[in-house]
Coordinates of C-alpha atoms in Angstrom, one line a residue:
M733 CA 100.1 -184.2 -23.0
K734 CA 97.3 -186.9 -22.5
K735 CA 99.1 -188.9 -20.0
I736 CA 99.5 -185.4 -17.8
I737 CA 95.8 -185.2 -18.0
Y738 CA 95.7 -189.5 -17.2
I739 CA 97.9 -188.2 -14.2
I740 CA 96.0 -185.4 -12.2
I741 CA 92.2 -187.3 -13.4
S742 CA 93.8 -190.8 -11.6
I743 CA 94.5 -187.5 -8.7
I744 CA 91.5 -185.8 -8.4
V745 CA 89.1 -188.8 -8.9
C746 CA 91.3 -190.2 -4.8
L747 CA 91.5 -186.9 -3.8
S748 CA 87.7 -187.9 -4.1
Y749 CA 87.1 -190.5 -2.7
S750 CA 90.1 -189.6 -0.2
C751 CA 87.5 -186.5 1.3
S752 CA 84.8 -189.3 0.9
D753 CA 86.6 -191.1 3.7
M754 CA 86.4 -188.5 5.3
L755 CA 83.4 -186.9 5.1
D756 CA 82.1 -190.6 6.5
N757 CA 84.5 -190.1 9.8
I758 CA 82.9 -186.9 10.6
R759 CA 80.1 -187.8 9.3
P760 CA 78.7 -188.1 13.3
Y761 CA 79.0 -185.5 13.8
L762 CA 77.7 -183.5 11.1
D763 CA 75.0 -184.9 12.6
E764 CA 75.4 -184.6 16.1
G765 CA 74.6 -181.0 15.0
E766 CA 76.7 -177.6 16.2
T767 CA 78.8 -177.8 19.5
I768 CA 78.0 -175.4 21.7
Y769 CA 81.5 -174.5 23.9
V770 CA 81.5 -172.7 27.2
G771 CA 84.7 -170.7 28.4
K772 CA 87.2 -173.1 30.3
L773 CA 89.4 -172.0 33.5
I774 CA 92.5 -171.3 33.5
P775 CA 93.7 -173.0 36.6
I776 CA 96.7 -173.9 39.0
A777 CA 96.8 -176.2 42.1
F778 CA 98.0 -175.2 45.6
P779 CA 99.2 -177.7 47.9
G780 CA 97.7 -177.7 51.7
K781 CA 97.4 -180.3 54.6
N782 CA 95.0 -183.3 53.3
R783 CA 93.3 -180.4 50.7
A784 CA 94.1 -178.5 47.6
M785 CA 93.1 -175.2 46.3
I786 CA 91.9 -174.9 42.5
T787 CA 92.5 -170.9 41.1
G788 CA 91.8 -170.2 38.0
I789 CA 91.3 -167.6 35.3
L790 CA 88.2 -167.4 33.8
L791 CA 88.4 -165.2 30.2
F792 CA 85.5 -166.0 28.1
G793 CA 82.1 -165.2 28.4
Q794 CA 80.1 -164.9 31.5
N795 CA 77.4 -167.8 31.3
Q796 CA 79.0 -170.1 34.1
V797 CA 76.8 -171.3 36.5
Q798 CA 79.3 -174.6 37.6
C799 CA 82.4 -176.3 38.2
T800 CA 83.3 -180.3 37.3
I801 CA 86.5 -181.0 39.0
R802 CA 87.7 -184.9 39.0
W803 CA 90.3 -186.8 39.8
R804 CA 92.3 -189.7 41.4
N805 CA 92.4 -190.6 45.1
P806 CA 96.2 -191.4 45.3
A807 CA 95.6 -194.2 48.2
T808 CA 92.3 -196.2 46.4
L809 CA 92.7 -195.1 42.9
E810 CA 88.7 -194.8 42.7
E811 CA 87.7 -191.7 40.7
E812 CA 86.0 -188.2 42.8
V813 CA 84.1 -185.7 41.4
R814 CA 83.1 -182.3 42.6
V815 CA 81.2 -179.8 41.6
L816 CA 80.8 -176.3 43.3
P817 CA 78.9 -173.3 42.5
I818 CA 79.8 -170.7 40.2
E819 CA 79.8 -166.4 40.8
R820 CA 80.5 -164.9 37.2
H821 CA 80.8 -160.9 37.4
Q822 CA 82.6 -159.0 35.5
G823 CA 84.5 -161.1 32.0
T824 CA 87.6 -161.9 33.6
E825 CA 87.2 -163.0 36.6
L826 CA 89.3 -164.7 39.5
V827 CA 88.1 -167.5 41.0
Q828 CA 88.5 -170.0 43.3
F829 CA 87.5 -174.1 44.9
L830 CA 89.2 -175.6 48.0
L831 CA 89.3 -178.9 47.8
E832 CA 89.4 -180.8 51.7
N833 CA 90.1 -183.5 53.5
L834 CA 92.1 -184.8 50.9
E835 CA 94.3 -188.3 50.8
E836 CA 98.0 -187.1 51.3
G837 CA 99.2 -188.3 47.7
Q838 CA 100.2 -186.5 44.3
Y839 CA 96.9 -185.1 42.2
D840 CA 95.9 -185.3 38.7
F841 CA 92.9 -182.8 38.1
S842 CA 91.1 -182.6 35.1
I843 CA 88.0 -179.9 35.4
I844 CA 84.9 -178.5 33.5
T845 CA 82.8 -176.0 33.4
Q846 CA 79.4 -176.0 32.8
D847 CA 76.3 -173.3 31.7
A848 CA 73.1 -173.1 32.6
E849 CA 71.9 -175.4 29.1
G850 CA 75.0 -178.9 30.6
N851 CA 77.1 -177.0 28.1
T852 CA 80.9 -177.8 28.5
S853 CA 84.0 -176.0 28.7
I854 CA 87.0 -178.0 27.1
P855 CA 88.5 -179.8 30.2
T856 CA 91.7 -178.7 32.1
T857 CA 94.5 -179.4 33.9
T858 CA 96.4 -179.0 37.0
A859 CA 98.5 -181.4 39.5
T860 CA 100.0 -181.0 43.0
Y861 CA 101.1 -182.7 45.7
V862 CA 99.5 -183.0 49.1
Y863 CA 101.4 -183.0 52.0
G864 CA 99.3 -184.7 55.5
E865 CA 101.4 -186.7 58.8
Q866 CA 103.3 -188.8 56.5
Y867 CA 105.9 -185.8 55.8
E868 CA 105.5 -184.5 58.5
A869 CA 106.6 -188.0 60.4
T870 CA 109.7 -186.5 58.5
L871 CA 110.4 -183.0 59.3
V872 CA 113.3 -182.1 62.2
N873 CA 113.8 -179.1 64.1
R874 CA 116.3 -176.5 62.2
N875 CA 119.8 -177.8 64.3
I876 CA 122.4 -175.9 66.5
K877 CA 125.4 -175.4 66.5
S878 CA 126.2 -173.9 69.5
F879 CA 124.0 -172.3 72.8
F880 CA 126.8 -169.8 75.4
T881 CA 125.7 -167.2 78.3
E882 CA 127.0 -164.2 79.1
S883 CA 125.9 -161.2 81.5
V884 CA 125.7 -158.1 79.2
L885 CA 124.3 -153.7 79.9
D886 CA 121.0 -153.6 79.4
E887 CA 119.6 -150.0 77.5
D888 CA 119.0 -148.8 81.4
G889 CA 122.5 -150.3 82.2
E890 CA 122.2 -153.3 84.6
W891 CA 123.3 -156.9 84.2
I892 CA 121.8 -158.5 82.8
W893 CA 122.1 -162.3 81.9
V894 CA 121.3 -163.9 77.9
A895 CA 121.7 -166.7 76.5
Q896 CA 123.0 -166.5 72.7
I897 CA 121.3 -169.8 70.6
N898 CA 124.2 -169.7 66.9
W899 CA 122.3 -171.4 64.2
I900 CA 123.3 -174.1 61.6
V901 CA 122.1 -172.7 58.1
S902 CA 120.3 -173.8 56.7
R903 CA 119.3 -174.9 53.1
G904 CA 116.7 -175.5 50.7
D905 CA 115.0 -177.6 52.5
G906 CA 111.7 -176.0 52.9
I907 CA 112.7 -174.6 56.7
V908 CA 111.0 -170.3 56.4
G909 CA 112.4 -170.5 60.4
C910 CA 111.8 -171.2 64.6
Y911 CA 109.0 -170.7 66.8
I912 CA 110.5 -170.8 71.0
K913 CA 109.4 -169.7 73.9
Y914 CA 111.5 -169.4 77.7
D915 CA 111.2 -169.1 80.6
L916 CA 111.3 -164.9 82.4
N917 CA 114.1 -163.9 84.7
D918 CA 111.6 -161.9 86.5
G919 CA 108.2 -164.9 86.1
G920 CA 106.9 -164.3 83.1
T921 CA 107.1 -166.0 79.5
E922 CA 108.7 -165.1 76.1
E923 CA 107.8 -165.8 73.2
L924 CA 109.5 -165.4 69.9
F925 CA 110.2 -166.1 66.3
V926 CA 112.7 -166.5 64.7
P927 CA 113.2 -166.5 60.2
V928 CA 115.5 -168.8 58.9
S929 CA 117.2 -165.9 57.5
E930 CA 119.0 -165.1 61.0
L931 CA 121.5 -167.5 62.8
T932 CA 121.8 -165.7 65.9
T933 CA 119.4 -165.8 68.1
E934 CA 119.3 -163.5 72.4
L935 CA 117.5 -165.0 74.9
T936 CA 117.0 -161.8 76.9
N937 CA 117.3 -162.2 80.9
Y938 CA 116.4 -165.4 81.1
K939 CA 115.7 -167.3 83.5
A940 CA 118.0 -169.7 84.6
N941 CA 117.5 -173.7 84.5
G942 CA 113.4 -171.9 83.8
V943 CA 112.2 -173.8 80.6
W944 CA 112.5 -173.4 77.2
E945 CA 111.5 -174.7 73.9
Y946 CA 110.9 -174.8 69.9
K947 CA 109.6 -175.7 66.8
T948 CA 110.6 -175.3 63.1
A949 CA 107.9 -174.4 61.2
Y950 CA 108.6 -176.2 57.3
L951 CA 106.6 -174.5 53.8
P952 CA 107.5 -177.7 51.6
D953 CA 106.5 -176.2 48.5
E954 CA 106.3 -172.2 47.7
L955 CA 102.2 -172.4 47.1
S956 CA 101.8 -173.7 49.7
L957 CA 98.5 -173.3 52.1
D958 CA 99.5 -174.5 55.8
T959 CA 102.7 -174.4 57.8
F960 CA 103.7 -177.0 58.6
Y961 CA 105.6 -178.2 62.2
T962 CA 108.4 -180.5 63.7
Q963 CA 107.5 -181.8 67.5
P964 CA 108.0 -179.5 70.0
V965 CA 111.7 -179.4 71.2
I966 CA 112.2 -178.4 75.9
A967 CA 114.8 -178.0 77.4
N968 CA 116.1 -176.4 80.6
L969 CA 117.3 -173.1 80.3
P970 CA 121.0 -172.9 81.8
D971 CA 122.2 -171.9 84.8
Y972 CA 123.8 -168.1 85.3
S973 CA 127.8 -169.2 84.9
F974 CA 131.0 -166.6 84.9

């Protein structure tokens, strides 16, 4: 029994020393007094062309007055900071911060909110890739499988010439569609948008040997703020032929 009591006392003594050591480790923080944290932002980053938008939800409190966003410039690796105001109106609130004139590259954002007394939130993070000229230079126009002409009856029963474009199927490359502009037989021009899901496009009542052009639109990310475009392809429309 004495041996058991000795073991218990030894354990208590060891725990006492351990607790003292733990208190010594955190005493500087205890001496500073209570820490007040401001409600944090729960963020998500939207990419764009040399810009990004931080969108987030504020859930706790209504005392946030500003938001500090930090990141490293991917070109120089230098830290950059933006301090942006917050206006609170309700308990749960959606806020947006647009960051412009950004270099192309990967961004890891660290975000804190602050109240009027200088108290801050726990940092939150979000990341995205900002696109620019380097990405845009890699884009190519949607491929055409075939391009031919035919004469068809229109709604008024008159024969008109139609140029038919058959597109190659696009998969997973970010293409959302093409913008086409072409000369009409009556002297005007026609403009249309062809979604990527469309595999056949008809240019009705086109002008023989007139001019047509098209450019391809891309979204590099489903969350992208901006649409990117290829350089337009400009060519002559075919002659009428049976």
